[in-house]
Short mmCIF file of C-alpha atoms in Angstrom, two decimals:
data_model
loop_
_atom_site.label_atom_id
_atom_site.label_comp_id
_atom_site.label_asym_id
_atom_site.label_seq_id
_atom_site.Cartn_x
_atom_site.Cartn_y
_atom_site.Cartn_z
CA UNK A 1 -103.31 -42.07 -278.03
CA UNK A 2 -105.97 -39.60 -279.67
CA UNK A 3 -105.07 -36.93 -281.33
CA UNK A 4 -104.96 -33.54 -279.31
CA UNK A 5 -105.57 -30.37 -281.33
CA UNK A 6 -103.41 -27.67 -279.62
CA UNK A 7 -104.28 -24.72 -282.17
CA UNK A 8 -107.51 -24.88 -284.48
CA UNK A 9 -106.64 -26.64 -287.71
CA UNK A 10 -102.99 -28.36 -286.17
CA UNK A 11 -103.64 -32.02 -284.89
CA UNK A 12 -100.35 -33.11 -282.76
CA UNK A 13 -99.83 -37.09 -281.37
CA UNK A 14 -96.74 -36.14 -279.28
CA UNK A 15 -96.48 -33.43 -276.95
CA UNK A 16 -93.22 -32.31 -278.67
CA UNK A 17 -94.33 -28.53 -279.90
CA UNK A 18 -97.49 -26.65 -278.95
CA UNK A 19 -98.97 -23.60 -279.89
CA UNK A 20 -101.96 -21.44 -278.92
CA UNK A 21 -104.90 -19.40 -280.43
CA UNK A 22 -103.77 -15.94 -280.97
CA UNK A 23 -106.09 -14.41 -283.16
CA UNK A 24 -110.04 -14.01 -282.81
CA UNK A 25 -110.59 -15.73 -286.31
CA UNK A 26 -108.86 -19.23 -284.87
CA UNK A 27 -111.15 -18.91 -281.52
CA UNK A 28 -114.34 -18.32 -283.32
CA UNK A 29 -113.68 -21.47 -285.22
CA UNK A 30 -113.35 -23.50 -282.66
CA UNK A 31 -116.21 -22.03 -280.09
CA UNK A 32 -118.25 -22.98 -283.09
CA UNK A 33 -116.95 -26.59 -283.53
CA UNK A 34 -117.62 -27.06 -279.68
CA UNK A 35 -121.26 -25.44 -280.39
CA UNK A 36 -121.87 -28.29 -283.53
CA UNK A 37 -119.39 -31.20 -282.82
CA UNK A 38 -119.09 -31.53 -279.06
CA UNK A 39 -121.40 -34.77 -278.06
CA UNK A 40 -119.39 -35.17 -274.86
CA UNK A 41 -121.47 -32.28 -272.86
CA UNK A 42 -118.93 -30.87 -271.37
CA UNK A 43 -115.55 -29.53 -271.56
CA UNK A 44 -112.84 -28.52 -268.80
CA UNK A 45 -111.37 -25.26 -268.16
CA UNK A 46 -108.48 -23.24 -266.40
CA UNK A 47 -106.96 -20.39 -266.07
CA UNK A 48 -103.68 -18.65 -265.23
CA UNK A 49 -103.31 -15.33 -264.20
CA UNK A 50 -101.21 -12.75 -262.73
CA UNK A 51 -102.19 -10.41 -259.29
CA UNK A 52 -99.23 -9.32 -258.07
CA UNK A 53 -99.12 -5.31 -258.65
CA UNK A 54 -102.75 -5.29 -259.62
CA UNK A 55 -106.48 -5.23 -258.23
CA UNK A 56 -108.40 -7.37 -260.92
CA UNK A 57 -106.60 -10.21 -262.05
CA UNK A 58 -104.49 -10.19 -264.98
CA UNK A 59 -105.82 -13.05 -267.09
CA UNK A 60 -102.59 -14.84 -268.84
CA UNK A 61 -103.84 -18.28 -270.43
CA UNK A 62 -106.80 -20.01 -270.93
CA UNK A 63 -107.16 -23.93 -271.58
CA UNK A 64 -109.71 -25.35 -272.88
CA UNK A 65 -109.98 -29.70 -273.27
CA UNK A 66 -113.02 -31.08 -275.04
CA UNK A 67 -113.66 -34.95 -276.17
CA UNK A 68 -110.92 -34.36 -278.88
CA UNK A 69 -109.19 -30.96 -278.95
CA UNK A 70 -106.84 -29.12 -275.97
CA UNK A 71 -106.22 -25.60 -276.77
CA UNK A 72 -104.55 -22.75 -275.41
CA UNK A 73 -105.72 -19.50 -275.87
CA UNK A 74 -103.42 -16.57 -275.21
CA UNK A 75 -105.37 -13.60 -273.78
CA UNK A 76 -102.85 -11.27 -273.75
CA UNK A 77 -102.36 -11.67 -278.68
CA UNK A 78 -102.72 -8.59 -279.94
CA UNK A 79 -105.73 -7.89 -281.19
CA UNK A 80 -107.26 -10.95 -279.99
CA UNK A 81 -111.15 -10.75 -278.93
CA UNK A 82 -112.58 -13.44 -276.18
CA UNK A 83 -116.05 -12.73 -276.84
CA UNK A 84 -116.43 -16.39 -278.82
CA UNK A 85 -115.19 -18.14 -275.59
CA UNK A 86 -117.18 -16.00 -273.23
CA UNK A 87 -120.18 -16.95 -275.67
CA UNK A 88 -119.22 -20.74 -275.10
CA UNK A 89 -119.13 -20.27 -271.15
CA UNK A 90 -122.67 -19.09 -271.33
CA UNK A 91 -123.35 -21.70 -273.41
CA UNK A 92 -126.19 -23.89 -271.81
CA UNK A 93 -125.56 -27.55 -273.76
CA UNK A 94 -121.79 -27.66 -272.78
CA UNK A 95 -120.80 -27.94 -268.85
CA UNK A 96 -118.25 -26.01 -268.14
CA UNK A 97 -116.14 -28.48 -265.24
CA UNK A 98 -113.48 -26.60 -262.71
CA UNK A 99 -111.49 -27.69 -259.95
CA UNK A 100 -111.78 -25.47 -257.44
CA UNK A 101 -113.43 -22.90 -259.54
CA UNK A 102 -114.11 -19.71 -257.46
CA UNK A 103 -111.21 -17.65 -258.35
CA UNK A 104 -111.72 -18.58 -262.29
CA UNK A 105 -115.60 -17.74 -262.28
CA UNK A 106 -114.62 -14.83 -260.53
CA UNK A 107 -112.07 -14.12 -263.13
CA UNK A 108 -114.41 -14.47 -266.16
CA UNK A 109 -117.44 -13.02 -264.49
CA UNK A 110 -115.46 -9.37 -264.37
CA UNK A 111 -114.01 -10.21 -267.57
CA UNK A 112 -117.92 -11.45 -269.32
CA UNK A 113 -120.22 -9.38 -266.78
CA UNK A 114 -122.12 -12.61 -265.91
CA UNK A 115 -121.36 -16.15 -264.73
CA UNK A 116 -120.40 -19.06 -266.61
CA UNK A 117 -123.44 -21.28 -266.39
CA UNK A 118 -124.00 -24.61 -266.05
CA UNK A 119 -120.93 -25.19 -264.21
CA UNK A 120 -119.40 -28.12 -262.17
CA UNK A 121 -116.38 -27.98 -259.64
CA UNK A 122 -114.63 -31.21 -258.89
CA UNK A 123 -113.28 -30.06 -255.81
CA UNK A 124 -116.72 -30.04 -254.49
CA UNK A 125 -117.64 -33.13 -255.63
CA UNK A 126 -114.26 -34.98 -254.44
CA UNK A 127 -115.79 -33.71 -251.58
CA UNK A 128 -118.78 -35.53 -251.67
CA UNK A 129 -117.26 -38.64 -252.64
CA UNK A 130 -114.65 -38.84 -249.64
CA UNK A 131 -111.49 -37.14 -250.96
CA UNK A 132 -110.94 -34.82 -248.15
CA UNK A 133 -112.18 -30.89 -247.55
CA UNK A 134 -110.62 -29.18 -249.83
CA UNK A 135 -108.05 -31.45 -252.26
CA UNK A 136 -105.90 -29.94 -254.77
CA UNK A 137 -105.84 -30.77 -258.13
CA UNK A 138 -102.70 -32.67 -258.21
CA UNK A 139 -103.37 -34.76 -255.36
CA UNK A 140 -107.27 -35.72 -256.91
CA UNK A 141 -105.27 -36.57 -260.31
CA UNK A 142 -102.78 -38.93 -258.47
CA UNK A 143 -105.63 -40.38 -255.93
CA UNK A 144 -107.94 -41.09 -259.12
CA UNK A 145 -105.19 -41.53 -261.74
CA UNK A 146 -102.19 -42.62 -260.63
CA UNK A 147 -100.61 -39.95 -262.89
CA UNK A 148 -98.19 -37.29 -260.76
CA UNK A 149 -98.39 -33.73 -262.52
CA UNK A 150 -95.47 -31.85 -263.05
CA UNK A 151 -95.39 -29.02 -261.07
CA UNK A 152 -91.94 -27.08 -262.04
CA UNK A 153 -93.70 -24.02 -263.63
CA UNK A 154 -96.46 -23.62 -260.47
CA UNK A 155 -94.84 -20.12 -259.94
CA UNK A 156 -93.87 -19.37 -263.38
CA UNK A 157 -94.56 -15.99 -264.68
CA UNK A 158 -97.66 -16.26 -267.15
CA UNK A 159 -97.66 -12.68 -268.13
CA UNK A 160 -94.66 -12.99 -269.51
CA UNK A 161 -93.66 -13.20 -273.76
CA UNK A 162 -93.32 -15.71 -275.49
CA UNK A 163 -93.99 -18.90 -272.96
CA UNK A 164 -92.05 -21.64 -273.07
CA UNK A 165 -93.17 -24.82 -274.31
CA UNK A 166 -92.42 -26.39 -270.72
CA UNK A 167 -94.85 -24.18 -269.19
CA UNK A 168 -97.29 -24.52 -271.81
CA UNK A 169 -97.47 -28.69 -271.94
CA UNK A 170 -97.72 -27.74 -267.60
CA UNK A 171 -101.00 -25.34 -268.32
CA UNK A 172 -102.45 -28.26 -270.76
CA UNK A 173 -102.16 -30.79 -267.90
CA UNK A 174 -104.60 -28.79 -266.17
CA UNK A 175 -107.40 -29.50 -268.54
CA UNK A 176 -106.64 -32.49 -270.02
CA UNK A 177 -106.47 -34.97 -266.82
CA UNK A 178 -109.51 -33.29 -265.81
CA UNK A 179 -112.29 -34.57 -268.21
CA UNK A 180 -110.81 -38.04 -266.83
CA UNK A 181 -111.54 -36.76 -263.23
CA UNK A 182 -114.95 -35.19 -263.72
CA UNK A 183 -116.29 -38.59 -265.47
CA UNK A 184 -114.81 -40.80 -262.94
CA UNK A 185 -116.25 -38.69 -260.28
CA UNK A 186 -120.00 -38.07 -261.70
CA UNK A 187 -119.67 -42.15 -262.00
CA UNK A 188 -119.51 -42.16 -258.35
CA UNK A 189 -121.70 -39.49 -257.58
CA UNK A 190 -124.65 -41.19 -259.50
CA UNK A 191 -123.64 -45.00 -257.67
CA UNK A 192 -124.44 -43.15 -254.84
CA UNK A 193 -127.17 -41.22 -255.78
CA UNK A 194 -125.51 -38.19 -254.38
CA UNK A 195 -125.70 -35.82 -257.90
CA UNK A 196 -128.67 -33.27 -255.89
CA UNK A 197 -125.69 -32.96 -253.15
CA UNK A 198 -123.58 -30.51 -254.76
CA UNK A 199 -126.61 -28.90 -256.08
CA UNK A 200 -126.39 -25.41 -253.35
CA UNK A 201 -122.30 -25.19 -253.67
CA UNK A 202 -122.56 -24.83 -257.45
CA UNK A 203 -125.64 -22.71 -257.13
CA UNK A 204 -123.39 -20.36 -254.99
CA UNK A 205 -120.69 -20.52 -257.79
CA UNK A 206 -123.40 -19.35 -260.28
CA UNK A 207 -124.48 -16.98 -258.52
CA UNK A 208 -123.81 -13.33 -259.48
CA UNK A 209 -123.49 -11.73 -255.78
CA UNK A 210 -120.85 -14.07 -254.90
CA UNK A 211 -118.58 -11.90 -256.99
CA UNK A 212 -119.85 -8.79 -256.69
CA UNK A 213 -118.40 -5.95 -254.41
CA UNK A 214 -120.10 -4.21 -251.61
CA UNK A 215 -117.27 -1.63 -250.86
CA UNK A 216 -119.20 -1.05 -247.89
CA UNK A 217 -118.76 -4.23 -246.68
CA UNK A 218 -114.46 -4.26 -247.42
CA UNK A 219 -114.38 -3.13 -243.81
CA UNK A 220 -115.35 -6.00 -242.19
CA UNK A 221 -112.00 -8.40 -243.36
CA UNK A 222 -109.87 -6.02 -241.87
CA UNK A 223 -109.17 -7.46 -238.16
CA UNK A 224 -109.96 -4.76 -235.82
CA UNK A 225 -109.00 -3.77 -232.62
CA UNK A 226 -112.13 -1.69 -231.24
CA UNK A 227 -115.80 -2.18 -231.29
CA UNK A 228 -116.19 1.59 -230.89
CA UNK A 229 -119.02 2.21 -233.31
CA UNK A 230 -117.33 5.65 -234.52
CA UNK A 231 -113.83 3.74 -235.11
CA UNK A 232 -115.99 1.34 -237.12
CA UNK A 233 -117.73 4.13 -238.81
CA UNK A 234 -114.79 5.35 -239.98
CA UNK A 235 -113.16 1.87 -240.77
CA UNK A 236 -116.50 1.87 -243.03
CA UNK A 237 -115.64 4.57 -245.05
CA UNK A 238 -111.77 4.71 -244.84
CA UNK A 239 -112.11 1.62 -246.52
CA UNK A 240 -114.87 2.03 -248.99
CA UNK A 241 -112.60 4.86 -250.10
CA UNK A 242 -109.69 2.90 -250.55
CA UNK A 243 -111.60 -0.02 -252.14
CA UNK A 244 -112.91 2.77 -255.04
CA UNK A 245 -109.51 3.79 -255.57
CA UNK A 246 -107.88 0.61 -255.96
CA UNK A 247 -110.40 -0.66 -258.47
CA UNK A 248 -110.22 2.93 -260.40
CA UNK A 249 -106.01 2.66 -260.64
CA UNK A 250 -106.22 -1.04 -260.77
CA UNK A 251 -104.00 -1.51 -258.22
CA UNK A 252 -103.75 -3.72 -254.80
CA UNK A 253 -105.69 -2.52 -252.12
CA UNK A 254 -102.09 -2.20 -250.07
CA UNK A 255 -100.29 -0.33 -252.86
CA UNK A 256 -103.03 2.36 -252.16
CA UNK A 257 -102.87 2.50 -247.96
CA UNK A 258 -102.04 -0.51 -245.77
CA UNK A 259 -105.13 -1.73 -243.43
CA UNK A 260 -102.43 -0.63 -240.52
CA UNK A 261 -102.46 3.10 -242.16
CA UNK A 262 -106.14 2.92 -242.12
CA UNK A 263 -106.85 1.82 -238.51
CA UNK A 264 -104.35 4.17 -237.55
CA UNK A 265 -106.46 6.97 -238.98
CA UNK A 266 -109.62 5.65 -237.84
CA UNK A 267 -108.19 6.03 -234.07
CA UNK A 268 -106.78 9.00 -234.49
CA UNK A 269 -108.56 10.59 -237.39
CA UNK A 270 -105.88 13.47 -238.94
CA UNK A 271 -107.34 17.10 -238.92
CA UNK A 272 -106.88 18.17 -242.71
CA UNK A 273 -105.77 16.63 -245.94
CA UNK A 274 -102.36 18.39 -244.84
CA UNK A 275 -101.64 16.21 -241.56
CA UNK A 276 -102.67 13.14 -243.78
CA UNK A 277 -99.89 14.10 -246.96
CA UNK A 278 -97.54 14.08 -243.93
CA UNK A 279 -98.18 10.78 -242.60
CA UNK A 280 -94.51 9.19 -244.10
CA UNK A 281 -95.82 5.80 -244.42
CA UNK A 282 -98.60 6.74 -246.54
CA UNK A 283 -97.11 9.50 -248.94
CA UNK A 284 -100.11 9.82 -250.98
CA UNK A 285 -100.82 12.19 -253.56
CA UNK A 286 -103.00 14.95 -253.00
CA UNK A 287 -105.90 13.53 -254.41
CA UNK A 288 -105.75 10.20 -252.34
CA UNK A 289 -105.21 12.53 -249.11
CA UNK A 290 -108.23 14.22 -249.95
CA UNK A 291 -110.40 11.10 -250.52
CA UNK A 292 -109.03 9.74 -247.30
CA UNK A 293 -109.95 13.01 -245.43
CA UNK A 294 -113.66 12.99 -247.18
CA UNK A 295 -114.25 9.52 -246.19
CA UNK A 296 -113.09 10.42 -242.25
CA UNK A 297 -115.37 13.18 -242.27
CA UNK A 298 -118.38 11.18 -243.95
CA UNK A 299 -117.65 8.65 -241.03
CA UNK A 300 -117.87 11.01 -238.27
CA UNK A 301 -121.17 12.70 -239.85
CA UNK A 302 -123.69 9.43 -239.81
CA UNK A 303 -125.58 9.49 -236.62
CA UNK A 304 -124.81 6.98 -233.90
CA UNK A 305 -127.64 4.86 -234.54
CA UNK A 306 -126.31 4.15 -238.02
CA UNK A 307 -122.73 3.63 -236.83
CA UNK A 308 -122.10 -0.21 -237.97
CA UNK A 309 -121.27 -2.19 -234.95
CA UNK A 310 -119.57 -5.51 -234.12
CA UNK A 311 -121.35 -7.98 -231.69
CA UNK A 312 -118.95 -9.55 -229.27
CA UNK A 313 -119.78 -13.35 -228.86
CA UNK A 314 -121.55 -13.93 -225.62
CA UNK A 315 -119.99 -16.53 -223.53
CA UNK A 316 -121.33 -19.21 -225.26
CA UNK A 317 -123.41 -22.31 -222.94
CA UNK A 318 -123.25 -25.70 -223.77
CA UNK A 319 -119.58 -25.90 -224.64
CA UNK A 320 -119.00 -29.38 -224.17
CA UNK A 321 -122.33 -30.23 -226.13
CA UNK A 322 -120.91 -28.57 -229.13
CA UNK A 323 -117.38 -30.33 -228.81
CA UNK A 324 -119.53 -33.74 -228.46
CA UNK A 325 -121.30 -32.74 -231.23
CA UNK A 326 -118.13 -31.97 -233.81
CA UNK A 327 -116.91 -35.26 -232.60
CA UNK A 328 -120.26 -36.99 -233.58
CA UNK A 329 -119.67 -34.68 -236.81
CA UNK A 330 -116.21 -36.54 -237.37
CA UNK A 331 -118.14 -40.15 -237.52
CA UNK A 332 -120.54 -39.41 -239.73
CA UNK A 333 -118.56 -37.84 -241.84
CA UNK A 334 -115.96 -40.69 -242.04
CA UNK A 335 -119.66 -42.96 -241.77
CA UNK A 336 -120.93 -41.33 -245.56
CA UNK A 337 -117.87 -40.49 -247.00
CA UNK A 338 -118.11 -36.64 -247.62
CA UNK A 339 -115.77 -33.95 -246.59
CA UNK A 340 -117.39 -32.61 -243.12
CA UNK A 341 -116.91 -29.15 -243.22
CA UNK A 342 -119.63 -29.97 -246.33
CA UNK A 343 -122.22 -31.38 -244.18
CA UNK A 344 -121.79 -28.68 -241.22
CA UNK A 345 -119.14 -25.59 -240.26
CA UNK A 346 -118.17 -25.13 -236.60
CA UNK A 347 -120.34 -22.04 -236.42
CA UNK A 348 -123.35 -24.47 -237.71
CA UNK A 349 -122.85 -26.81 -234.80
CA UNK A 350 -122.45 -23.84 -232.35
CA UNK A 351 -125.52 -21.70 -233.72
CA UNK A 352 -127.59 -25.50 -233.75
CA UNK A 353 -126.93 -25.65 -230.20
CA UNK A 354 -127.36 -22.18 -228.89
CA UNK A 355 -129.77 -20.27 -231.23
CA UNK A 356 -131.02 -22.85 -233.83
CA UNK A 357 -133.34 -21.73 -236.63
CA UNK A 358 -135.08 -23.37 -239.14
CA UNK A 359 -132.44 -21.27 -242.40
CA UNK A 360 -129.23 -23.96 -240.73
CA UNK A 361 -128.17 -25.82 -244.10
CA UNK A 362 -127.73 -29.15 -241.80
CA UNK A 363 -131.55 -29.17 -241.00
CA UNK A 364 -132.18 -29.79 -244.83
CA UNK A 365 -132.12 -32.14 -247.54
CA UNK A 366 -129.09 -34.83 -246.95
CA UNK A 367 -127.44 -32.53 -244.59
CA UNK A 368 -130.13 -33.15 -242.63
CA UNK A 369 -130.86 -37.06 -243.29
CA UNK A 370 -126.97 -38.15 -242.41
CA UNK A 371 -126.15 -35.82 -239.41
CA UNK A 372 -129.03 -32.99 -238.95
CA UNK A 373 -131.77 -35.13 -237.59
CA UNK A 374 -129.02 -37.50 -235.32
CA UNK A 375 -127.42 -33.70 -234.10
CA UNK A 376 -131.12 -32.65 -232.71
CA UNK A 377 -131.51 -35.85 -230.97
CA UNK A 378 -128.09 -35.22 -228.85
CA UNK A 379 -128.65 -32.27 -228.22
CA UNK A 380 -132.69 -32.76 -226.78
CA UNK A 381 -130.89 -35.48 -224.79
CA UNK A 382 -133.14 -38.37 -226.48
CA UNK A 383 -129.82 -40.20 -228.21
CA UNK A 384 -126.64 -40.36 -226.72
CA UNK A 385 -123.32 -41.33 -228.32
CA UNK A 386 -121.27 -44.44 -226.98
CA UNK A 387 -118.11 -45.73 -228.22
CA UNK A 388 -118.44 -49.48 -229.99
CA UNK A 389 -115.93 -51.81 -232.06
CA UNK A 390 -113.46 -48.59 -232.63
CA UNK A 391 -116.27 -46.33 -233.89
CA UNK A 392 -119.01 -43.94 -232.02
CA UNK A 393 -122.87 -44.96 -232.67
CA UNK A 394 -125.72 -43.72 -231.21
CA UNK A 395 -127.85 -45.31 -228.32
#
């Protein structure tokens, strides 16, 4: 078994005691070691973190697994500085390899004020090579592996002093299986001479505006129940409002005014910052009353034609033509081998059929090649599918 260094300068063979890097003098020391010494290209990374009572996640625990050392570094040491790691994350020699990495890069990118870069996700590429739509980590591990992960401390609290040793050899198992998964899977990724496949996922992961906020925008995850362009003008800025004060106290979006309080408002907007304070479910301060009756008023004062507005779906023609065409979807997908909510959405399928344009991601590249070019043909009526041997082909 090689030797695992679980602190910079302490080699361990057994998994009987680990420890972490505390201090910013033990970090630099090894971000440089992974600058000089690290011929593997890469090294894995996770993260665990806390959001429970808070708007930006509470980063608890960072692991790191290169060719020959596994640390821990403890975010939350006194004193500690993470500017040596967040160096190595921009680090272009050294891929920096995720599973499902969104809420991680998201994480650091707050945390760093840019992106790690170059990254790779193996939940994306498991995709690519057949492993399902979205697989967890565990599962990948035991599919590729055979190795089960124990998951007794999934729900542990990370935040929490000192951790246990238990749920620190369960964060290392994070990292460590992982280089084994990320080699196995580029292995398969180059037999196939799929590597350019991933290629627009990860550029999404890098890409700074997938993290940033538009608190302008907040609005529109809230599920409605008007298309009224005033009640949505005042969703708008109810919400905006709310979104700035969450980030300011730190704090869940909730914790500040439920989406119910909100809508409620934006229905029946409240006449002063007095008839908001009284609103029992709310009790807010008088500051937060204020901001919410600012934002209501700001709503109401935008002309109509700048009121943001919903479109309702038109009944949508061809029905059956998309259903034939998910179905066809299905095939190919099992056909290639790769996930098929990777090679086209539903709303793909349905906007292919009904209002095509040339920006669809399945009318380019290999998107295109195993299902685009088949899906046009359908739908023109020049192919049609027929069932054959226990599998749909075209004819």
């Amino acid at each position: 078994m090689p030797k695992i260094m679980l602190a910079y300068g302490m080699h361990l063979d057994k998994f009987d005691h680990i420890d972490t890097i505390t201090e910013t003098k033990q970090l630099a020391a090894f971000c440089e070691h992974l600058k000089i010494h690290e011929k593997s290209g890469f090294i894995t990374v996770d993260t665990e973190f806390m959001r429970r009572t808070t708007y930006w996640s509470q980063l608890c625990l960072i692991q790191v697994a290169s060719s020959d050392h596994v640390v821990l570094i403890d975010p939350l040491a006194e004193g500690i500085d993470l500017k040596p790691f967040y160096d190595i994350l921009a680090f272009q020699p050294l891929v920096k390899v995720f599973h499902a990495a969104r809420q991680d890069v998201e994480i650091f990118f707050h945390a760093m004020g840019g992106v790690p870069s170059p990254i790779f996700d193996t939940q994306v590429a498991a995709m690519v090579c057949g492993y399902g739509d979205s697989i967890g980590y565990g599962n990948l591990v035991e599919e590729l592996l055979k190795v089960g992960l124990d998951k007794t401390q999934r729900f542990t609290d990370w935040a929490r002093r000192p951790l246990k040793q238990e749920q620190l050899k369960y964060a290392m198992q994070d990292v460590t299986h992982l280089r084994q998964v990320y080699e196995i899977l580029q292995s398969k990724l180059q037999h196939e001479h799929r590597q350019t496949w991933i290629a627009n996922e990860m550029q999404v992961l890098t890409d700074a505006k997938t993290y940033e906020i538009n608190e302008m925008e907040v609005w529109q995850r809230i599920k409605v129940r008007s298309d009224q362009p005033r009640f949505l003008a005042r969703m708008q800025y109810l919400a905006a409002a709310r979104e700035r004060q969450a980030i300011r106290l730190n704090k869940p979006r909730a914790h500040v005014a439920s989406d119910l309080i909100l809508l409620e408002m934006a229905a029946d907007p409240p006449g002063s910052v007095e008839q908001i304070k009284a609103i029992k479910a709310l009790s807010p301060s008088n500051e937060l009353a204020k901001i919410l009756f600012e934002a209501l008023q700001e709503g109401d004062a935008i002309p109509d034609e700048l009121c943001p507005r919903r479109e309702r779906k038109e009944q949508r023609t061809n029905v059956l033509l998309v259903e034939l065409l998910k179905v066809w979807l299905k095939q190919v997908a099992e056909d290639n081998k790769v996930a098929s909510k990777l090679i086209a959405t539903p709303d793909d399928i349905e906007r292919l059929v009904n209002e095509p344009t040339s920006e669809l991601p399945l009318l380019h590249g290999w998107r295109y090649k195993i299902f685009g070019a088949s899906a046009q043909e359908i739908t023109r009526g020049d192919k049609a599918i027929r069932y054959e041997q226990g599998r749909l082909v075209l004819g």
